[in-house]
PDB file of C-alpha atoms in Angstrom:
ATOM      1  CA  GLY U   1       0.000   0.000   0.000  1.00 45.00           C
ATOM      2  CA  GLU U   2       0.881   3.671   0.162  1.00 51.00           C
ATOM      3  CA  GLY U   3       4.052   4.250   2.126  1.00 49.00           C
ATOM      4  CA  HIS U   4       4.826   0.556   2.255  1.00 55.00           C
ATOM      5  CA  GLY U   5       8.316   0.025   3.593  1.00 60.00           C
ATOM      6  CA  LEU U   6       8.757   3.662   4.508  1.00 70.00           C
ATOM      7  CA  ALA U   7       9.539   4.812   8.020  1.00 89.00           C
ATOM      8  CA  LEU U   8       6.349   5.349  10.009  1.00 94.00           C
ATOM      9  CA  TYR U   9       6.073   7.729  12.910  1.00 95.00           C
ATOM     10  CA  SER U  10       3.287   8.792  15.219  1.00 96.00           C
ATOM     11  CA  CYS U  11       2.531  12.193  16.696  1.00 96.00           C
ATOM     12  CA  GLU U  12      -0.196  14.452  17.970  1.00 97.00           C
ATOM     13  CA  ALA U  13      -1.075  17.424  15.793  1.00 98.00           C
ATOM     14  CA  ILE U  14      -3.548  20.209  15.147  1.00 98.00           C
ATOM     15  CA  VAL U  15      -4.684  20.739  11.558  1.00 98.00           C
ATOM     16  CA  LEU U  16      -3.774  24.323  10.616  1.00 98.00           C
ATOM     17  CA  ARG U  17      -4.810  24.282   6.971  1.00 96.00           C
ATOM     18  CA  VAL U  18      -6.335  21.961   4.396  1.00 95.00           C
ATOM     19  CA  ARG U  19      -6.042  22.346   0.629  1.00 94.00           C
ATOM     20  CA  GLU U  20      -7.483  20.221  -2.158  1.00 91.00           C
ATOM     21  CA  LEU U  21      -4.879  18.275  -4.113  1.00 87.00           C
ATOM     22  CA  GLY U  22      -5.926  16.674  -7.379  1.00 85.00           C
ATOM     23  CA  GLU U  23      -9.220  14.803  -7.576  1.00 83.00           C
ATOM     24  CA  ALA U  24      -9.389  13.074  -4.233  1.00 83.00           C
ATOM     25  CA  ASP U  25      -6.423  14.006  -2.054  1.00 89.00           C
ATOM     26  CA  ARG U  26      -5.892  16.722   0.511  1.00 91.00           C
ATOM     27  CA  LEU U  27      -2.709  18.581   1.363  1.00 95.00           C
ATOM     28  CA  VAL U  28      -2.692  19.211   5.090  1.00 96.00           C
ATOM     29  CA  THR U  29      -0.533  21.571   7.156  1.00 97.00           C
ATOM     30  CA  LEU U  30      -0.106  20.294  10.713  1.00 97.00           C
ATOM     31  CA  LEU U  31       1.407  21.636  13.911  1.00 98.00           C
ATOM     32  CA  SER U  32       2.887  18.899  16.064  1.00 97.00           C
ATOM     33  CA  PRO U  33       4.648  19.330  19.429  1.00 96.00           C
ATOM     34  CA  GLU U  34       7.391  16.883  18.425  1.00 93.00           C
ATOM     35  CA  GLU U  35       7.710  17.548  14.683  1.00 93.00           C
ATOM     36  CA  GLY U  36       6.854  21.256  14.417  1.00 95.00           C
ATOM     37  CA  LYS U  37       5.214  22.214  11.138  1.00 96.00           C
ATOM     38  CA  VAL U  38       4.457  19.252   8.874  1.00 95.00           C
ATOM     39  CA  ALA U  39       3.081  19.181   5.328  1.00 95.00           C
ATOM     40  CA  ALA U  40       1.329  15.877   4.680  1.00 95.00           C
ATOM     41  CA  VAL U  41      -0.970  14.254   2.133  1.00 94.00           C
ATOM     42  CA  ALA U  42      -4.234  12.612   3.113  1.00 91.00           C
ATOM     43  CA  ARG U  43      -4.763  10.242   0.167  1.00 86.00           C
ATOM     44  CA  GLY U  44      -8.322   9.828  -0.984  1.00 82.00           C
ATOM     45  CA  ALA U  45      -9.478  11.984   1.884  1.00 72.00           C
ATOM     46  CA  ARG U  46     -12.215  13.486  -0.273  1.00 71.00           C
ATOM     47  CA  ARG U  47     -13.767  10.207  -1.377  1.00 70.00           C
ATOM     48  CA  ALA U  48     -17.074   9.663   0.407  1.00 62.00           C
ATOM     49  CA  THR U  49     -15.919   6.298   1.715  1.00 57.00           C
ATOM     50  CA  ALA U  50     -12.711   7.519   3.293  1.00 65.00           C
ATOM     51  CA  SER U  51     -12.765   7.704   7.087  1.00 75.00           C
ATOM     52  CA  LEU U  52      -9.744  10.003   6.887  1.00 80.00           C
ATOM     53  CA  ALA U  53     -11.996  12.677   5.383  1.00 74.00           C
ATOM     54  CA  ALA U  54     -14.064  12.875   8.543  1.00 77.00           C
ATOM     55  CA  SER U  55     -10.941  13.278  10.669  1.00 87.00           C
ATOM     56  CA  VAL U  56      -8.633  15.538   8.694  1.00 91.00           C
ATOM     57  CA  GLN U  57     -10.474  18.841   9.086  1.00 93.00           C
ATOM     58  CA  VAL U  58      -9.093  22.254   9.987  1.00 96.00           C
ATOM     59  CA  PHE U  59      -8.801  22.999  13.771  1.00 98.00           C
ATOM     60  CA  THR U  60      -8.991  19.267  14.606  1.00 97.00           C
ATOM     61  CA  HIS U  61      -6.647  17.875  17.264  1.00 97.00           C
ATOM     62  CA  LEU U  62      -5.516  14.439  16.050  1.00 97.00           C
ATOM     63  CA  ARG U  63      -3.365  11.475  16.948  1.00 97.00           C
ATOM     64  CA  LEU U  64      -1.675  10.447  13.721  1.00 96.00           C
ATOM     65  CA  VAL U  65       0.437   7.765  12.156  1.00 95.00           C
ATOM     66  CA  LEU U  66       2.364   9.145   9.175  1.00 95.00           C
ATOM     67  CA  TRP U  67       4.995   7.868   6.781  1.00 94.00           C
ATOM     68  CA  ARG U  68       7.975   9.986   5.880  1.00 92.00           C
ATOM     69  CA  GLY U  69       8.161  10.896   2.219  1.00 88.00           C
ATOM     70  CA  ARG U  70      10.904  12.682   0.321  1.00 85.00           C
ATOM     71  CA  THR U  71       9.047  15.996   0.054  1.00 85.00           C
ATOM     72  CA  LEU U  72       5.681  15.390   1.677  1.00 90.00           C
ATOM     73  CA  ASP U  73       4.733  12.991   4.418  1.00 94.00           C
ATOM     74  CA  GLY U  74       1.591  10.874   4.156  1.00 94.00           C
ATOM     75  CA  ILE U  75      -1.153  10.308   6.695  1.00 94.00           C
ATOM     76  CA  ARG U  76      -1.733   6.595   7.339  1.00 92.00           C
ATOM     77  CA  LEU U  77      -4.097   6.797  10.318  1.00 93.00           C
ATOM     78  CA  ALA U  78      -5.900   9.661  12.064  1.00 94.00           C
ATOM     79  CA  GLU U  79      -7.727   9.447  15.378  1.00 94.00           C
ATOM     80  CA  VAL U  80      -9.680  12.478  16.593  1.00 95.00           C
ATOM     81  CA  VAL U  81      -8.797  13.811  20.051  1.00 96.00           C
ATOM     82  CA  ASP U  82     -10.968  16.938  19.726  1.00 95.00           C
ATOM     83  CA  ALA U  83     -12.823  17.988  16.570  1.00 94.00           C
ATOM     84  CA  HIS U  84     -13.609  21.564  17.761  1.00 95.00           C
ATOM     85  CA  ARG U  85     -16.817  21.422  15.720  1.00 93.00           C
ATOM     86  CA  ASP U  86     -18.322  24.469  17.444  1.00 94.00           C
ATOM     87  CA  LEU U  87     -15.628  26.623  15.838  1.00 96.00           C
ATOM     88  CA  MET U  88     -16.903  25.729  12.374  1.00 94.00           C
ATOM     89  CA  ALA U  89     -20.513  26.550  13.241  1.00 94.00           C
ATOM     90  CA  ASP U  90     -20.030  30.302  13.697  1.00 94.00           C
ATOM     91  CA  LEU U  91     -18.276  32.660  11.272  1.00 95.00           C
ATOM     92  CA  GLY U  92     -16.795  34.865  14.025  1.00 94.00           C
ATOM     93  CA  LEU U  93     -15.346  31.916  15.959  1.00 96.00           C
ATOM     94  CA  MET U  94     -14.155  30.251  12.755  1.00 97.00           C
ATOM     95  CA  THR U  95     -12.307  33.425  11.749  1.00 97.00           C
ATOM     96  CA  ALA U  96     -10.750  33.829  15.218  1.00 97.00           C
ATOM     97  CA  ALA U  97      -9.621  30.178  15.156  1.00 98.00           C
ATOM     98  CA  SER U  98      -8.282  30.614  11.601  1.00 98.00           C
ATOM     99  CA  TYR U  99      -6.286  33.638  12.791  1.00 98.00           C
ATOM    100  CA  CYS U 100      -4.726  31.541  15.592  1.00 98.00           C
ATOM    101  CA  CYS U 101      -3.830  28.777  13.127  1.00 98.00           C
ATOM    102  CA  GLU U 102      -2.387  31.216  10.591  1.00 98.00           C
ATOM    103  CA  LEU U 103      -0.237  32.838  13.277  1.00 97.00           C
ATOM    104  CA  ALA U 104       0.934  29.444  14.571  1.00 97.00           C
ATOM    105  CA  GLU U 105       1.832  28.369  11.029  1.00 97.00           C
ATOM    106  CA  ALA U 106       3.689  31.623  10.340  1.00 96.00           C
ATOM    107  CA  PHE U 107       5.905  31.268  13.426  1.00 96.00           C
ATOM    108  CA  ALA U 108       6.433  27.492  13.341  1.00 95.00           C
ATOM    109  CA  THR U 109       9.407  25.866  11.628  1.00 90.00           C
ATOM    110  CA  GLU U 110       9.369  22.552   9.816  1.00 87.00           C
ATOM    111  CA  ARG U 111      10.799  19.693  11.837  1.00 84.00           C
ATOM    112  CA  GLN U 112      11.515  21.875  14.833  1.00 88.00           C
ATOM    113  CA  GLU U 113       9.961  20.943  18.166  1.00 90.00           C
ATOM    114  CA  ALA U 114       7.020  23.245  18.978  1.00 93.00           C
ATOM    115  CA  GLY U 115       5.679  21.995  22.292  1.00 93.00           C
ATOM    116  CA  THR U 116       4.711  25.295  23.890  1.00 96.00           C
ATOM    117  CA  ALA U 117       3.222  26.773  20.698  1.00 97.00           C
ATOM    118  CA  PHE U 118       1.184  23.587  20.223  1.00 98.00           C
ATOM    119  CA  THR U 119      -0.097  23.775  23.805  1.00 97.00           C
ATOM    120  CA  HIS U 120      -0.999  27.447  23.475  1.00 98.00           C
ATOM    121  CA  LEU U 121      -2.831  26.798  20.191  1.00 98.00           C
ATOM    122  CA  ALA U 122      -4.749  23.855  21.663  1.00 97.00           C
ATOM    123  CA  GLU U 123      -5.688  26.011  24.672  1.00 97.00           C
ATOM    124  CA  ALA U 124      -6.738  28.947  22.476  1.00 98.00           C
ATOM    125  CA  LEU U 125      -9.008  26.784  20.293  1.00 98.00           C
ATOM    126  CA  ALA U 126     -10.607  25.213  23.380  1.00 97.00           C
ATOM    127  CA  GLY U 127     -10.959  28.684  24.930  1.00 97.00           C
ATOM    128  CA  LEU U 128     -12.675  30.099  21.857  1.00 97.00           C
ATOM    129  CA  GLU U 129     -15.178  27.244  22.044  1.00 96.00           C
ATOM    130  CA  ARG U 130     -15.808  27.919  25.742  1.00 95.00           C
ATOM    131  CA  GLN U 131     -16.229  31.660  25.225  1.00 94.00           C
ATOM    132  CA  GLY U 132     -18.566  31.349  22.264  1.00 93.00           C
ATOM    133  CA  ARG U 133     -19.305  34.168  19.837  1.00 89.00           C
ATOM    134  CA  ASP U 134     -20.394  36.651  22.513  1.00 91.00           C
ATOM    135  CA  GLY U 135     -17.539  35.875  24.887  1.00 93.00           C
ATOM    136  CA  ARG U 136     -14.142  37.451  25.421  1.00 94.00           C
ATOM    137  CA  VAL U 137     -12.772  36.524  22.020  1.00 95.00           C
ATOM    138  CA  ALA U 138     -10.578  39.629  21.569  1.00 95.00           C
ATOM    139  CA  GLU U 139      -8.978  39.197  25.015  1.00 96.00           C
ATOM    140  CA  LEU U 140      -8.250  35.567  24.192  1.00 97.00           C
ATOM    141  CA  LEU U 141      -6.665  36.498  20.854  1.00 97.00           C
ATOM    142  CA  ARG U 142      -4.391  39.094  22.491  1.00 98.00           C
ATOM    143  CA  TRP U 143      -3.362  36.460  25.070  1.00 98.00           C
ATOM    144  CA  PHE U 144      -2.524  34.136  22.168  1.00 98.00           C
ATOM    145  CA  ASP U 145      -0.544  36.877  20.336  1.00 98.00           C
ATOM    146  CA  LEU U 146       1.582  37.533  23.414  1.00 98.00           C
ATOM    147  CA  HIS U 147       2.237  33.878  24.215  1.00 98.00           C
ATOM    148  CA  LEU U 148       2.979  32.888  20.626  1.00 97.00           C
ATOM    149  CA  LEU U 149       5.429  35.799  20.278  1.00 97.00           C
ATOM    150  CA  SER U 150       7.087  34.605  23.478  1.00 97.00           C
ATOM    151  CA  ASP U 151       7.204  30.961  22.254  1.00 96.00           C
ATOM    152  CA  ALA U 152       8.962  32.145  19.087  1.00 95.00           C
ATOM    153  CA  GLY U 153      11.518  34.190  21.053  1.00 96.00           C
ATOM    154  CA  TYR U 154       9.954  37.594  20.342  1.00 97.00           C
ATOM    155  CA  ALA U 155       8.240  38.376  23.659  1.00 97.00           C
ATOM    156  CA  PRO U 156       7.607  42.137  23.627  1.00 98.00           C
ATOM    157  CA  ALA U 157       9.563  44.114  26.236  1.00 97.00           C
ATOM    158  CA  LEU U 158       6.895  45.270  28.712  1.00 97.00           C
ATOM    159  CA  ALA U 159       8.808  45.686  31.989  1.00 95.00           C
ATOM    160  CA  ALA U 160      11.881  47.515  30.680  1.00 96.00           C
ATOM    161  CA  CYS U 161      12.714  49.828  27.783  1.00 96.00           C
ATOM    162  CA  ALA U 162      13.296  47.883  24.561  1.00 96.00           C
ATOM    163  CA  VAL U 163      16.096  50.317  23.634  1.00 96.00           C
ATOM    164  CA  CYS U 164      18.104  51.065  26.780  1.00 96.00           C
ATOM    165  CA  GLY U 165      16.819  48.410  29.172  1.00 96.00           C
ATOM    166  CA  ALA U 166      15.843  50.869  31.912  1.00 95.00           C
ATOM    167  CA  PRO U 167      13.003  49.450  34.013  1.00 95.00           C
ATOM    168  CA  ILE U 168       9.595  50.923  33.246  1.00 92.00           C
ATOM    169  CA  ALA U 169       7.595  51.043  36.449  1.00 84.00           C
ATOM    170  CA  GLU U 170       3.891  51.820  36.726  1.00 75.00           C
ATOM    171  CA  PRO U 171       3.245  53.999  33.663  1.00 68.00           C
ATOM    172  CA  GLU U 172       2.346  57.633  34.246  1.00 74.00           C
ATOM    173  CA  GLY U 173       0.142  58.580  31.327  1.00 83.00           C
ATOM    174  CA  ARG U 174       0.992  57.277  27.878  1.00 91.00           C
ATOM    175  CA  LEU U 175       3.946  55.108  26.968  1.00 94.00           C
ATOM    176  CA  ALA U 176       5.537  54.623  23.569  1.00 95.00           C
ATOM    177  CA  PHE U 177       5.568  51.164  22.004  1.00 97.00           C
ATOM    178  CA  SER U 178       8.003  50.482  19.178  1.00 97.00           C
ATOM    179  CA  ALA U 179       7.195  47.603  16.842  1.00 96.00           C
ATOM    180  CA  GLN U 180      10.731  47.763  15.413  1.00 94.00           C
ATOM    181  CA  GLU U 181      12.435  47.640  18.812  1.00 95.00           C
ATOM    182  CA  GLY U 182       9.952  45.043  20.029  1.00 96.00           C
ATOM    183  CA  GLY U 183       8.300  46.613  23.036  1.00 97.00           C
ATOM    184  CA  LEU U 184       7.781  49.571  25.311  1.00 97.00           C
ATOM    185  CA  VAL U 185      10.200  52.466  25.085  1.00 96.00           C
ATOM    186  CA  CYS U 186      11.009  54.768  28.005  1.00 93.00           C
ATOM    187  CA  PRO U 187      10.333  58.521  27.640  1.00 91.00           C
ATOM    188  CA  GLY U 188      14.066  59.170  27.177  1.00 92.00           C
ATOM    189  CA  CYS U 189      14.290  56.836  24.174  1.00 94.00           C
ATOM    190  CA  ALA U 190      10.867  57.519  22.681  1.00 91.00           C
ATOM    191  CA  GLY U 191      12.214  60.437  20.624  1.00 90.00           C
ATOM    192  CA  THR U 192      14.793  58.230  18.922  1.00 90.00           C
ATOM    193  CA  THR U 193      12.364  55.542  17.717  1.00 90.00           C
ATOM    194  CA  SER U 194      10.562  55.829  14.391  1.00 87.00           C
ATOM    195  CA  GLN U 195       6.760  55.722  14.370  1.00 89.00           C
ATOM    196  CA  PRO U 196       6.124  54.881  18.012  1.00 93.00           C
ATOM    197  CA  LEU U 197       2.585  53.794  18.909  1.00 96.00           C
ATOM    198  CA  TRP U 198       1.206  55.364  22.067  1.00 95.00           C
ATOM    199  CA  LEU U 199      -0.350  53.150  24.714  1.00 96.00           C
ATOM    200  CA  SER U 200      -2.537  54.251  27.606  1.00 95.00           C
ATOM    201  CA  THR U 201      -1.850  53.083  31.175  1.00 94.00           C
ATOM    202  CA  ASN U 202      -4.761  50.647  30.847  1.00 95.00           C
ATOM    203  CA  ALA U 203      -3.348  49.120  27.658  1.00 96.00           C
ATOM    204  CA  VAL U 204       0.101  48.660  29.237  1.00 96.00           C
ATOM    205  CA  ARG U 205      -1.432  47.058  32.347  1.00 95.00           C
ATOM    206  CA  ALA U 206      -3.599  44.721  30.259  1.00 97.00           C
ATOM    207  CA  LEU U 207      -0.658  43.661  28.058  1.00 97.00           C
ATOM    208  CA  ARG U 208       1.490  42.944  31.108  1.00 97.00           C
ATOM    209  CA  HIS U 209      -1.279  40.946  32.760  1.00 97.00           C
ATOM    210  CA  LEU U 210      -2.150  38.858  29.682  1.00 98.00           C
ATOM    211  CA  ALA U 211       1.543  38.133  29.037  1.00 98.00           C
ATOM    212  CA  GLU U 212       1.921  36.666  32.532  1.00 97.00           C
ATOM    213  CA  VAL U 213      -1.260  34.699  33.143  1.00 97.00           C
ATOM    214  CA  ASP U 214      -2.499  31.309  31.952  1.00 96.00           C
ATOM    215  CA  LEU U 215      -5.573  31.068  29.760  1.00 95.00           C
ATOM    216  CA  ALA U 216      -8.007  30.404  32.611  1.00 95.00           C
ATOM    217  CA  ARG U 217      -7.053  33.745  34.171  1.00 95.00           C
ATOM    218  CA  ALA U 218      -6.911  35.491  30.798  1.00 95.00           C
ATOM    219  CA  GLU U 219     -10.524  34.469  30.205  1.00 93.00           C
ATOM    220  CA  ARG U 220     -11.543  36.539  33.230  1.00 94.00           C
ATOM    221  CA  VAL U 221      -9.941  39.716  31.876  1.00 92.00           C
ATOM    222  CA  ARG U 222     -12.253  42.327  30.414  1.00 94.00           C
ATOM    223  CA  VAL U 223     -10.776  45.097  28.277  1.00 95.00           C
ATOM    224  CA  GLY U 224     -12.718  48.069  26.909  1.00 96.00           C
ATOM    225  CA  PRO U 225     -12.902  48.515  23.122  1.00 95.00           C
ATOM    226  CA  ARG U 226     -10.572  51.545  22.941  1.00 96.00           C
ATOM    227  CA  THR U 227      -7.905  49.885  25.095  1.00 97.00           C
ATOM    228  CA  MET U 228      -8.299  46.699  23.054  1.00 96.00           C
ATOM    229  CA  ARG U 229      -7.680  48.615  19.804  1.00 96.00           C
ATOM    230  CA  GLU U 230      -4.449  50.094  21.223  1.00 97.00           C
ATOM    231  CA  MET U 231      -3.183  46.664  22.325  1.00 97.00           C
ATOM    232  CA  ASP U 232      -4.183  45.048  19.059  1.00 96.00           C
ATOM    233  CA  ARG U 233      -2.496  47.741  16.956  1.00 96.00           C
ATOM    234  CA  ALA U 234       0.775  47.456  18.897  1.00 97.00           C
ATOM    235  CA  LEU U 235       0.926  43.648  18.779  1.00 98.00           C
ATOM    236  CA  MET U 236      -0.111  43.499  15.124  1.00 96.00           C
ATOM    237  CA  ALA U 237       2.591  46.030  14.209  1.00 96.00           C
ATOM    238  CA  GLN U 238       5.192  43.874  15.972  1.00 97.00           C
ATOM    239  CA  ILE U 239       3.912  40.614  14.433  1.00 97.00           C
ATOM    240  CA  GLN U 240       3.809  42.023  10.908  1.00 95.00           C
ATOM    241  CA  GLY U 241       7.234  43.588  11.388  1.00 95.00           C
ATOM    242  CA  ILE U 242       8.646  40.150  12.214  1.00 97.00           C
ATOM    243  CA  LEU U 243       6.789  38.266   9.476  1.00 96.00           C
ATOM    244  CA  GLN U 244       7.253  41.015   6.862  1.00 95.00           C
ATOM    245  CA  ARG U 245       3.836  40.254   5.362  1.00 92.00           C
ATOM    246  CA  PRO U 246       0.198  40.763   6.250  1.00 90.00           C
ATOM    247  CA  LEU U 247      -1.866  37.958   7.742  1.00 94.00           C
ATOM    248  CA  LYS U 248      -4.717  36.872   5.443  1.00 93.00           C
ATOM    249  CA  THR U 249      -7.187  36.354   8.280  1.00 95.00           C
ATOM    250  CA  ARG U 250      -6.749  39.867   9.686  1.00 92.00           C
ATOM    251  CA  ALA U 251      -8.934  41.682   7.163  1.00 89.00           C
ATOM    252  CA  LEU U 252     -11.817  39.285   7.776  1.00 91.00           C
ATOM    253  CA  LEU U 253     -11.336  39.451  11.534  1.00 90.00           C
ATOM    254  CA  ASP U 254     -11.386  43.266  11.441  1.00 87.00           C
ATOM    255  CA  SER U 255     -14.499  43.360   9.264  1.00 87.00           C
ATOM    256  CA  LEU U 256     -16.338  41.083  11.701  1.00 84.00           C
ATOM    257  CA  SER U 257     -15.360  42.843  14.928  1.00 72.00           C
TER     258      SER U 257
END
């Protein structure tokens, strides 16, 4: 059969993206704690008879057996751990979940262990389902931004100046945030940074809190819309500065919020 005699391996993974490939196959992008980002083929996944088709859906948390191919791996078996079906039932939740997956894919590296990013993605998808469409979706997404940046080694500087390293205590009034420098900038350095974004005391406090807490505590945070826009703008500027390209899901997310 397919992959006969090839090295098999098993892993957990979340399906980040699914694309049609030819008549019956699907090309799947996975995030696995052990393997990092994996591109794999689900053969015949679109044939009505195939049980793989039911399993290999976007957002789904799977246990997999794959075979290693030269360019693409192949999915031999897929067992559903959590299908996250509720995320597909609502456009707002689906878009928020798609944003999380797109961000995870953008920061993940092929064949490079991604344990913490995987855990944070699994938690975010479960959290979105718990919150539902009228819940604290924006707070949850900002928590995910901060933790994914940190997982990738880009945690924004929030306690000290990103330029000179001087500690920034409780902010008095507005503080400058530099996407290029990767964090808050003290008043002394603010003049030297290009295009600083200005954050209110509330936005700085909320960013610091969300960066430190686990998801259960993040889900109790409530941020007003103006503060949320400030936080979102700062984090998005940093993320896009690192990735050097826009995220496809952002425009849809913005149009829905």
